[in-house]
mmCIF file of C-alpha atoms and ligand atoms in Angstrom:
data_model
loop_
_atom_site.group_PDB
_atom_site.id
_atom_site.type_symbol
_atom_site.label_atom_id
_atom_site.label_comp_id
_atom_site.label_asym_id
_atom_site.label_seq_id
_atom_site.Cartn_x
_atom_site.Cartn_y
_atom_site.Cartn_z
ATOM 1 C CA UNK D 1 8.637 -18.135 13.241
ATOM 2 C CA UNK D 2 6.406 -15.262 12.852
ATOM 3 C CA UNK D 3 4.698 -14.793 9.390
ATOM 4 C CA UNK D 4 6.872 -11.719 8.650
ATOM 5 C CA UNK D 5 9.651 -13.664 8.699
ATOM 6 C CA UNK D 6 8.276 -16.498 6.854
ATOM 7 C CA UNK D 7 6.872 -14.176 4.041
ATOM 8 C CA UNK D 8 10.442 -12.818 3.973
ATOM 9 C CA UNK D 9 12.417 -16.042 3.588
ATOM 10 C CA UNK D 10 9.691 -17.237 0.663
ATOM 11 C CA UNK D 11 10.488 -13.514 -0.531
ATOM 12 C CA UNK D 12 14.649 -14.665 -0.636
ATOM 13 C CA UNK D 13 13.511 -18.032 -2.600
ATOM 14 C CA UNK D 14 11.245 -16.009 -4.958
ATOM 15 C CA UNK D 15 14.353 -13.554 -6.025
ATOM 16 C CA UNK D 16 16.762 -16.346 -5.825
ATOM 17 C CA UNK D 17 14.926 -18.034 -8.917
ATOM 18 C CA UNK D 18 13.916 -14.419 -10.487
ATOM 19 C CA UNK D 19 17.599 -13.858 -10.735
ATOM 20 C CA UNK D 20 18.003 -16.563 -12.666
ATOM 21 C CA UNK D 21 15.512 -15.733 -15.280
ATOM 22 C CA UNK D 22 15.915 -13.023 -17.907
ATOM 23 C CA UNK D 23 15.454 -9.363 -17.311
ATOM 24 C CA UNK D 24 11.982 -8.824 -18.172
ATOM 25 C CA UNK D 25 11.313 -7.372 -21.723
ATOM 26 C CA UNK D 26 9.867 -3.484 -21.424
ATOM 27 C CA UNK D 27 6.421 -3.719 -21.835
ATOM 28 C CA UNK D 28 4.775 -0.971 -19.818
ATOM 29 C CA UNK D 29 2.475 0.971 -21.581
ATOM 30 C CA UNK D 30 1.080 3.357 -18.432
ATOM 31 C CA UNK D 31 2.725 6.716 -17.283
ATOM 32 C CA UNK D 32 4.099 6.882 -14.573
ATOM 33 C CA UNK D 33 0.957 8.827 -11.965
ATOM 34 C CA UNK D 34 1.355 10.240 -8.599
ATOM 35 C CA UNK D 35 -0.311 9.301 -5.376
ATOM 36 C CA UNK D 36 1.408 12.286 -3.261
ATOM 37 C CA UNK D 37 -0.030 14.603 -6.091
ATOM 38 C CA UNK D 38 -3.643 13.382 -5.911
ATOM 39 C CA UNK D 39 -3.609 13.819 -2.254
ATOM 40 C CA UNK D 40 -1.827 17.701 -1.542
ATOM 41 C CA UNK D 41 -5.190 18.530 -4.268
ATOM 42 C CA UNK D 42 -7.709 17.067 -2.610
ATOM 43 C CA UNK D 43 -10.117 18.622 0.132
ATOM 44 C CA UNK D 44 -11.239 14.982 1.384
ATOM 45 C CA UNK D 45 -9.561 11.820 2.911
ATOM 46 C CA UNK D 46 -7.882 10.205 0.116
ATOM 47 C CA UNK D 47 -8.311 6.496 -0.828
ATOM 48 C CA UNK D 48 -6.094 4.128 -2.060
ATOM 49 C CA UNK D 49 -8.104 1.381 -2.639
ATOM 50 C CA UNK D 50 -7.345 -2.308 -2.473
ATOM 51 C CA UNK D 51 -7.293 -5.231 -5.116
ATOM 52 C CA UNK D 52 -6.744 -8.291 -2.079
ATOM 53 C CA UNK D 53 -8.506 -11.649 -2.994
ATOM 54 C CA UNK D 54 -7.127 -13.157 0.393
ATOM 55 C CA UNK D 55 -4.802 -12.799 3.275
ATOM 56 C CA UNK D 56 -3.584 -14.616 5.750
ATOM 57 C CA UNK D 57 -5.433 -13.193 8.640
ATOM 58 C CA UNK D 58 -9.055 -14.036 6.816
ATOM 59 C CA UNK D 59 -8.440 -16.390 4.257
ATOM 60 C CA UNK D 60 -10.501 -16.034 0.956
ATOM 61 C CA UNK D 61 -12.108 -12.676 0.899
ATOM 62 C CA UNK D 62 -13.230 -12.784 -2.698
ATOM 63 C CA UNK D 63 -11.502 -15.307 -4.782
ATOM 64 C CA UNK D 64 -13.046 -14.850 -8.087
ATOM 65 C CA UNK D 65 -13.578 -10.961 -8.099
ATOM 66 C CA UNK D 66 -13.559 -9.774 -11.672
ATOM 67 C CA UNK D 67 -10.399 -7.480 -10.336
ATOM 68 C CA UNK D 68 -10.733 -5.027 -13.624
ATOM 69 C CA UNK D 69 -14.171 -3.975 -12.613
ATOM 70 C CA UNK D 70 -12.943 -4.049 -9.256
ATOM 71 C CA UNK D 71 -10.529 -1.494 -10.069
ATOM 72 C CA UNK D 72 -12.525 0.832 -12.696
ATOM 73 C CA UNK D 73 -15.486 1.106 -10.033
ATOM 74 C CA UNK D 74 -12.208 2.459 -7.510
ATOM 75 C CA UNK D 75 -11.416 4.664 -10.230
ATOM 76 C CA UNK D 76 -14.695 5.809 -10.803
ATOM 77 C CA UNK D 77 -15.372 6.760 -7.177
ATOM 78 C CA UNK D 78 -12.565 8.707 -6.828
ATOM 79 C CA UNK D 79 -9.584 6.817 -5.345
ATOM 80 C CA UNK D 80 -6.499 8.396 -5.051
ATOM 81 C CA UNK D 81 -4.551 5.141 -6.255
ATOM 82 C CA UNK D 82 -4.949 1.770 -6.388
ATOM 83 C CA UNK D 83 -3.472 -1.092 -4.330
ATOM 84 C CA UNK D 84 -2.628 -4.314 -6.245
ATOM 85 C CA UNK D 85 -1.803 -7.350 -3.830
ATOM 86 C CA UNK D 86 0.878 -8.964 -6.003
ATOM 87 C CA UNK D 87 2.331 -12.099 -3.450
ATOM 88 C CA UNK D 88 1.053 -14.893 -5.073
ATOM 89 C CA UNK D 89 2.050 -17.760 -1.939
ATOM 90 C CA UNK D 90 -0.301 -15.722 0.572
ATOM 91 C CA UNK D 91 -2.615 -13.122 -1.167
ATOM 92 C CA UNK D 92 -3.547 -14.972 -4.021
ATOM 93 C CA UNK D 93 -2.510 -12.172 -6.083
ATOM 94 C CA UNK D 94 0.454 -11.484 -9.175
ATOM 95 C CA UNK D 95 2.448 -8.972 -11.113
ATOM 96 C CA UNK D 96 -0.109 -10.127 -14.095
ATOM 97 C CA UNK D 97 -3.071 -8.700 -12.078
ATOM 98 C CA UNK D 98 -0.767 -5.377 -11.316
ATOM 99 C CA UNK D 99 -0.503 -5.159 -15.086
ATOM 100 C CA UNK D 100 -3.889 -5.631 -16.504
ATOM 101 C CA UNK D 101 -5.136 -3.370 -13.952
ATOM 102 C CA UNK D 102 -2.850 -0.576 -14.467
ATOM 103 C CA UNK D 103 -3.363 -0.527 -18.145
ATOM 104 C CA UNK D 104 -6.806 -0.324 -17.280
ATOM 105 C CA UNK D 105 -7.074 2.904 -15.377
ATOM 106 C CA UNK D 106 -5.315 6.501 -15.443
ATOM 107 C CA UNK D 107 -4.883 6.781 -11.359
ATOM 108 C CA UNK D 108 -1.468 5.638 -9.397
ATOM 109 C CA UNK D 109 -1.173 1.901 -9.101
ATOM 110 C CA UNK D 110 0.456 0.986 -6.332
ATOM 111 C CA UNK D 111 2.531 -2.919 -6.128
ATOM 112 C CA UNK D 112 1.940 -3.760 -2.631
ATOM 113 C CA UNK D 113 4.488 -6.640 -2.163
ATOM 114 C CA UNK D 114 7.388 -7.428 0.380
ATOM 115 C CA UNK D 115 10.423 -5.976 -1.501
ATOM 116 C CA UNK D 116 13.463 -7.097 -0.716
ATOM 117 C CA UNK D 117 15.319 -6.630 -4.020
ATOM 118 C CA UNK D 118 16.496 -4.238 -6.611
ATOM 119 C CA UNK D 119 14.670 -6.899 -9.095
ATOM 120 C CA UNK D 120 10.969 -6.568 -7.558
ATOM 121 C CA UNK D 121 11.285 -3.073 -8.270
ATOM 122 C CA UNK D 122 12.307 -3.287 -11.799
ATOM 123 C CA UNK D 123 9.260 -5.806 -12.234
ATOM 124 C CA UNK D 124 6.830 -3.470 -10.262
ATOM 125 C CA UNK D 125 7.724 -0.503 -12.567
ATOM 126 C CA UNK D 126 7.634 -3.038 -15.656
ATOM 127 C CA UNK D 127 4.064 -4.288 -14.661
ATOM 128 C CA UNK D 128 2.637 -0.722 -14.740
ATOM 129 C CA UNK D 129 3.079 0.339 -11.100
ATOM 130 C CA UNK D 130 3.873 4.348 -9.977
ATOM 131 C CA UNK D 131 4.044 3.305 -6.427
ATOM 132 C CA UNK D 132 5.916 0.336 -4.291
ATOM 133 C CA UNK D 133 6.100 -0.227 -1.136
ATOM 134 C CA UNK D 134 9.033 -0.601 1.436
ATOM 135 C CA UNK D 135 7.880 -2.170 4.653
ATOM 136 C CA UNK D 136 10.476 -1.225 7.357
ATOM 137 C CA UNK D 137 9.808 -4.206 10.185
ATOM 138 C CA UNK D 138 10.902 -6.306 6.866
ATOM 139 C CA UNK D 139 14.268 -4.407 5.929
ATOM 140 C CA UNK D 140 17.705 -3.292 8.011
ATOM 141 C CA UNK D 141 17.974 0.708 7.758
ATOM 142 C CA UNK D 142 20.470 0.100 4.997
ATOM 143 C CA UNK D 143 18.798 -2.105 2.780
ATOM 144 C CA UNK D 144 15.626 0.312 3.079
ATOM 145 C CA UNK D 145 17.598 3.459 2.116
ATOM 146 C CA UNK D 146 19.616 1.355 -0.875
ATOM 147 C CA UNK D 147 15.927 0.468 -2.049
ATOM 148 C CA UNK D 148 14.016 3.784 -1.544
ATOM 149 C CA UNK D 149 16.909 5.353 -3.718
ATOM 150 C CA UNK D 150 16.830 2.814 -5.888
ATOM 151 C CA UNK D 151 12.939 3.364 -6.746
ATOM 152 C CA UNK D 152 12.849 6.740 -6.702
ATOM 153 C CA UNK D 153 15.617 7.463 -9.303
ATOM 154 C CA UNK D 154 13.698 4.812 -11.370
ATOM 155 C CA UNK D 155 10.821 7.658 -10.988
ATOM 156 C CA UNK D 156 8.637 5.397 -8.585
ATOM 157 C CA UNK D 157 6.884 6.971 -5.642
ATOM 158 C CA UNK D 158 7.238 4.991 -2.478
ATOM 159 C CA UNK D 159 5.062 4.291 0.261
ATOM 160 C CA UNK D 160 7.092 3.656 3.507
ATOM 161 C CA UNK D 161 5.058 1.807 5.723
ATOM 162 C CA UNK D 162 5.939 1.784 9.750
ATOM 163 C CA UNK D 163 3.922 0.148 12.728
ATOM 164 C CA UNK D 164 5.856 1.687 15.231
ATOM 165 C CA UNK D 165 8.055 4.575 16.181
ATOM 166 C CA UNK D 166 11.286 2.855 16.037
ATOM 167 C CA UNK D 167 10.149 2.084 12.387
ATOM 168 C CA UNK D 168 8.932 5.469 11.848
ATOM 169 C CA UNK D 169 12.268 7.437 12.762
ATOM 170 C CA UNK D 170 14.438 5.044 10.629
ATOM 171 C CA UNK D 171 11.515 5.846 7.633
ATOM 172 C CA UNK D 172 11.952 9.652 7.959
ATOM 173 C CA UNK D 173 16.095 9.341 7.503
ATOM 174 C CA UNK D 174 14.887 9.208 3.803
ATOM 175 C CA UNK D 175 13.021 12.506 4.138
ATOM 176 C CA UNK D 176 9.752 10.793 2.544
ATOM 177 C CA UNK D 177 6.933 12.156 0.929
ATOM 178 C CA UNK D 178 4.538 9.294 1.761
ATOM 179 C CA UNK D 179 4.454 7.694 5.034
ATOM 180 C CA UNK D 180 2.205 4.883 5.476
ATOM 181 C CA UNK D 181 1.573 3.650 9.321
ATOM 182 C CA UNK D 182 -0.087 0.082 9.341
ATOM 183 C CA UNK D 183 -2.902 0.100 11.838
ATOM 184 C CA UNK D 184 -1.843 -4.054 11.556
ATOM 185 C CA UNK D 185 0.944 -5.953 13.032
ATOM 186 C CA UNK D 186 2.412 -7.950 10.694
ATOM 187 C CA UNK D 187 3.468 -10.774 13.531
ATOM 188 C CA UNK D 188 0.322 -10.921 15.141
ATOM 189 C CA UNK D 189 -2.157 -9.442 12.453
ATOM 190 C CA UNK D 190 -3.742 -7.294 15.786
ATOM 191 C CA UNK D 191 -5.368 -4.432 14.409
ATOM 192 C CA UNK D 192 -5.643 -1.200 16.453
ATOM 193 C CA UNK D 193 -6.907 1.963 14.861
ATOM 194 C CA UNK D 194 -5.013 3.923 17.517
ATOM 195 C CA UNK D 195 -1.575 3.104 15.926
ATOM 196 C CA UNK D 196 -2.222 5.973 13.493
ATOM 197 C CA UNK D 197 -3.219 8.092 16.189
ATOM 198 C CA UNK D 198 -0.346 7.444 18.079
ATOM 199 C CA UNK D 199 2.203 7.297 15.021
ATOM 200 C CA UNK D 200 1.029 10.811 13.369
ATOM 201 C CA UNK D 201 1.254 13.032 16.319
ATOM 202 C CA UNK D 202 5.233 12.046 16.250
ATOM 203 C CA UNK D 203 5.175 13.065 12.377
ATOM 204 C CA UNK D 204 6.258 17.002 10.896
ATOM 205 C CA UNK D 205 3.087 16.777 8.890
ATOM 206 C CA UNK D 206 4.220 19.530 6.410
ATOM 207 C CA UNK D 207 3.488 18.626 2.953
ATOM 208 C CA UNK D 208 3.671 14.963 3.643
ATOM 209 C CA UNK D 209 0.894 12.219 2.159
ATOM 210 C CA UNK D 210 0.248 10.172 5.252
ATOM 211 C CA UNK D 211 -1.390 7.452 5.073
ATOM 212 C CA UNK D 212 -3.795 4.770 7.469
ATOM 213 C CA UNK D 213 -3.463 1.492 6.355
ATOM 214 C CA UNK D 214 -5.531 -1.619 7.828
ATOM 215 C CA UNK D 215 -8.691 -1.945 9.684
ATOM 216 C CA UNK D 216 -10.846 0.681 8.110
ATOM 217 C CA UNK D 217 -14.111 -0.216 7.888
ATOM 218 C CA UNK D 218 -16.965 2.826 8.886
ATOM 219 C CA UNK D 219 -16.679 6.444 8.054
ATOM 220 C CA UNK D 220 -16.006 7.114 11.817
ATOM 221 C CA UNK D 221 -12.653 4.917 10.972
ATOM 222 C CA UNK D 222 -11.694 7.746 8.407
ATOM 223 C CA UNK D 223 -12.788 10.547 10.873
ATOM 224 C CA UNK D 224 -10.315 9.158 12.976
ATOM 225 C CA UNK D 225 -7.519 8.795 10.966
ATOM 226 C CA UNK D 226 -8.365 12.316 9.759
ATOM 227 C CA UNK D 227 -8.638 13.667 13.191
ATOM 228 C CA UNK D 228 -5.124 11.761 14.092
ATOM 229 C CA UNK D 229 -3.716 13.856 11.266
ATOM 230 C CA UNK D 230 -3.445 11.598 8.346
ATOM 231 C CA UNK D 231 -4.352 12.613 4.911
ATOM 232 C CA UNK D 232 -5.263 9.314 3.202
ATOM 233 C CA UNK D 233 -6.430 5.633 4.311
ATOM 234 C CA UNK D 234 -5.871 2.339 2.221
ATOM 235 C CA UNK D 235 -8.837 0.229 2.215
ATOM 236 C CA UNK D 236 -8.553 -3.371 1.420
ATOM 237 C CA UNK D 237 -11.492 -5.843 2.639
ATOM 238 C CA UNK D 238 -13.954 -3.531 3.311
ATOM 239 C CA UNK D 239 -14.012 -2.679 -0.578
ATOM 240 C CA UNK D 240 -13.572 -6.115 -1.401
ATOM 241 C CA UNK D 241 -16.149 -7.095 0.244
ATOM 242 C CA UNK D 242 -18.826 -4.215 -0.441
ATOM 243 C CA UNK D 243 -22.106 -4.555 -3.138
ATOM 244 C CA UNK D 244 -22.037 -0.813 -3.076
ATOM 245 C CA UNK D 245 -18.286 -0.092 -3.484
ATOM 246 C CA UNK D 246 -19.226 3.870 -5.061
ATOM 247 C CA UNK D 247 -21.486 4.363 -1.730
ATOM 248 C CA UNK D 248 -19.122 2.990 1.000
ATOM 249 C CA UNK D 249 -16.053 4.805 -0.998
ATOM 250 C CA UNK D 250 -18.055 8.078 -0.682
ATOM 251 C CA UNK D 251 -18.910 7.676 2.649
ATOM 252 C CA UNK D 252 -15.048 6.825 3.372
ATOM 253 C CA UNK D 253 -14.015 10.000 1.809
ATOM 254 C CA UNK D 254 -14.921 12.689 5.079
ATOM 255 C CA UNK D 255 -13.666 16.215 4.296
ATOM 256 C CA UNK D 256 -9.827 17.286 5.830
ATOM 257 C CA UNK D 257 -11.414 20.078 7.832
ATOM 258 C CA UNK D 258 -13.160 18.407 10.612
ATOM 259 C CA UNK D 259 -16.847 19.907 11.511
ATOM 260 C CA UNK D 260 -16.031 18.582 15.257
ATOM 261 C CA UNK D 261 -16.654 21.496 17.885
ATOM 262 C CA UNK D 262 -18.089 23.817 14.804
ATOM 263 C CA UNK D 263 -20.712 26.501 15.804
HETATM 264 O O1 LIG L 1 -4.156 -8.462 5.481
HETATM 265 C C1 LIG L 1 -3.468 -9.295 6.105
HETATM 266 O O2 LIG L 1 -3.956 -10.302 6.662
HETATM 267 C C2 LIG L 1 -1.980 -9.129 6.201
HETATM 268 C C3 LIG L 1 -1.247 -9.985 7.027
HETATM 269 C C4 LIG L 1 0.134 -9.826 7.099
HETATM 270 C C5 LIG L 1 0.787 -8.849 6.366
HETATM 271 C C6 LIG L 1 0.066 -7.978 5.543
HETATM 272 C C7 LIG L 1 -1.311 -8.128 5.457
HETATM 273 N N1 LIG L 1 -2.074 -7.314 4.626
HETATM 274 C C8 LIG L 1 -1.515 -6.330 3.768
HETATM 275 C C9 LIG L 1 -2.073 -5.033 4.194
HETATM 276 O O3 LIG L 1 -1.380 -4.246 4.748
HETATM 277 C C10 LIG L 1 -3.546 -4.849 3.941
HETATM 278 O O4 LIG L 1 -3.926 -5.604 2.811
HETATM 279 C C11 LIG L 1 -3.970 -3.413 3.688
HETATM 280 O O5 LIG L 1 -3.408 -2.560 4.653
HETATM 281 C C12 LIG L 1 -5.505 -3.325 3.754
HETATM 282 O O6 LIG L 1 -5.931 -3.833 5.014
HETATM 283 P P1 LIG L 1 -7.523 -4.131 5.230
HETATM 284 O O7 LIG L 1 -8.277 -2.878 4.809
HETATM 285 O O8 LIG L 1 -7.659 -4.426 6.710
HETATM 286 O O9 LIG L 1 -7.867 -5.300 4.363
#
């Protein structure tokens, strides 16, 4: 069993019992923010950083980060949105963290989970978040398009992440404004930068926010992304585990037009 699909069939348990439980009371207090908007204005790589205690592919990154400084110091250099690990069985994360930190800052909080369910969204969107997440390898075509609908008449943006092009050309049967290619395999957890670089070039960039995910770790890892065509990278243990987040989030954030080949 690969982790995907164990993550998946604790995913099915986890809805199971949510479904028995009452619909969650309305308490959002945040507006609803957008990523895609942040990132058509800016003249820079756009960051979404990551809140990500742990993962599965390195264990404990930084289990007692104080997660709403964490996120303010994101804010305050200049990230496009932030990225709130909410599994609880793998990442050591919550909806209660997605909450507190998105009634903390005024930037695009984005619930990266494994959806599955109508019900995860309406808990996202409860918690505080403008963004989820619909990870193709983990959803039939169907099930993605029921669920990007779904979100984005509740007024969520949606970040449709692929890892290859089979994913990618069942993603853009949406017609999506944010496209997010995982640098990571979720079976294997290999990491290869050149995923983006080989994802993008089969992209219509148009007006579209598309986004690196994984694996970022040196400004030359933006200026690749950038140079592969994408618009934004997320950032997750690099950040985490920084002592100079405002320094290596500046340095992450190269300009759109490259300088390469300039006179
Ligand atoms: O990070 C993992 O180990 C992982 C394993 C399996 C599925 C998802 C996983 N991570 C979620 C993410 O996609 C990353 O947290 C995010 O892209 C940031 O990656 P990084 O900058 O490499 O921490």
């Amino acid at each position: 069993m690969t982790f995907l699909e164990k993550i998946i069939d604790k995913k099915k348990q986890e809805v199971a019992e949510r479904k028995l439980q009452a619909a969650g009371k309305h308490t959002r207090k945040n507006p609803i923010y957008s990523l895609h908007q942040n990132v058509q204005a800016a003249d820079h790589i756009s960051i979404i950083a990551e809140i990500k205690r742990a993962s599965p592919s390195k264990g404990a990154i930084q289990m007692d980060v104080d997660i709403l400084k964490q996120a303010k110091q994101y804010e305050q250099s200049g990230a496009a949105a932030i990225s709130v690990l909410t599994d609880e069985s793998f990442f050591h994360g919550s909806l209660d963290d997605l909450k507190a930190v998105s009634e903390a800052v005024s930037v695009p909080v984005l619930c990266k989970d494994f959806m599955i369910d109508e019900i995860q969204i309406d808990d996202a969107k409860n918690a505080g978040a403008s963004i989820i997440l619909l990870i193709l390898a983990a959803l039939p075509l169907e099930r993605f398009q029921r669920l990007y609908n779904y979100a984005t008449e509740q007024g969520l943006e949606v970040l449709c992440e692929v890892h290859n092009a089979d994913e990618l050309k069942d993603a853009l049967t949406v017609n999506p404004k944010i496209i997010g290619i995982n640098n990571r395999n979720l079976k294997t957890f290999e990491v290869d930068l050149q995923t983006t670089a080989e994802l993008v070039q089969q992209i219509d960039k148009g007006e579209l926010t598309i986004i690196s995910e994984s694996g970022m770790r040196t400004k030359e890892d933006a200026e690749l992304a950038r140079d592969a065509g994408a618009n934004t990278i997320l950032v997750g243990e690099t950040l985490m585990r920084s002592n100079q987040v405002e320094a290596d989030m500046q340095a992450l954030q190269v300009p759109l037009s490259s300088t390469k080949g300039a006179s």
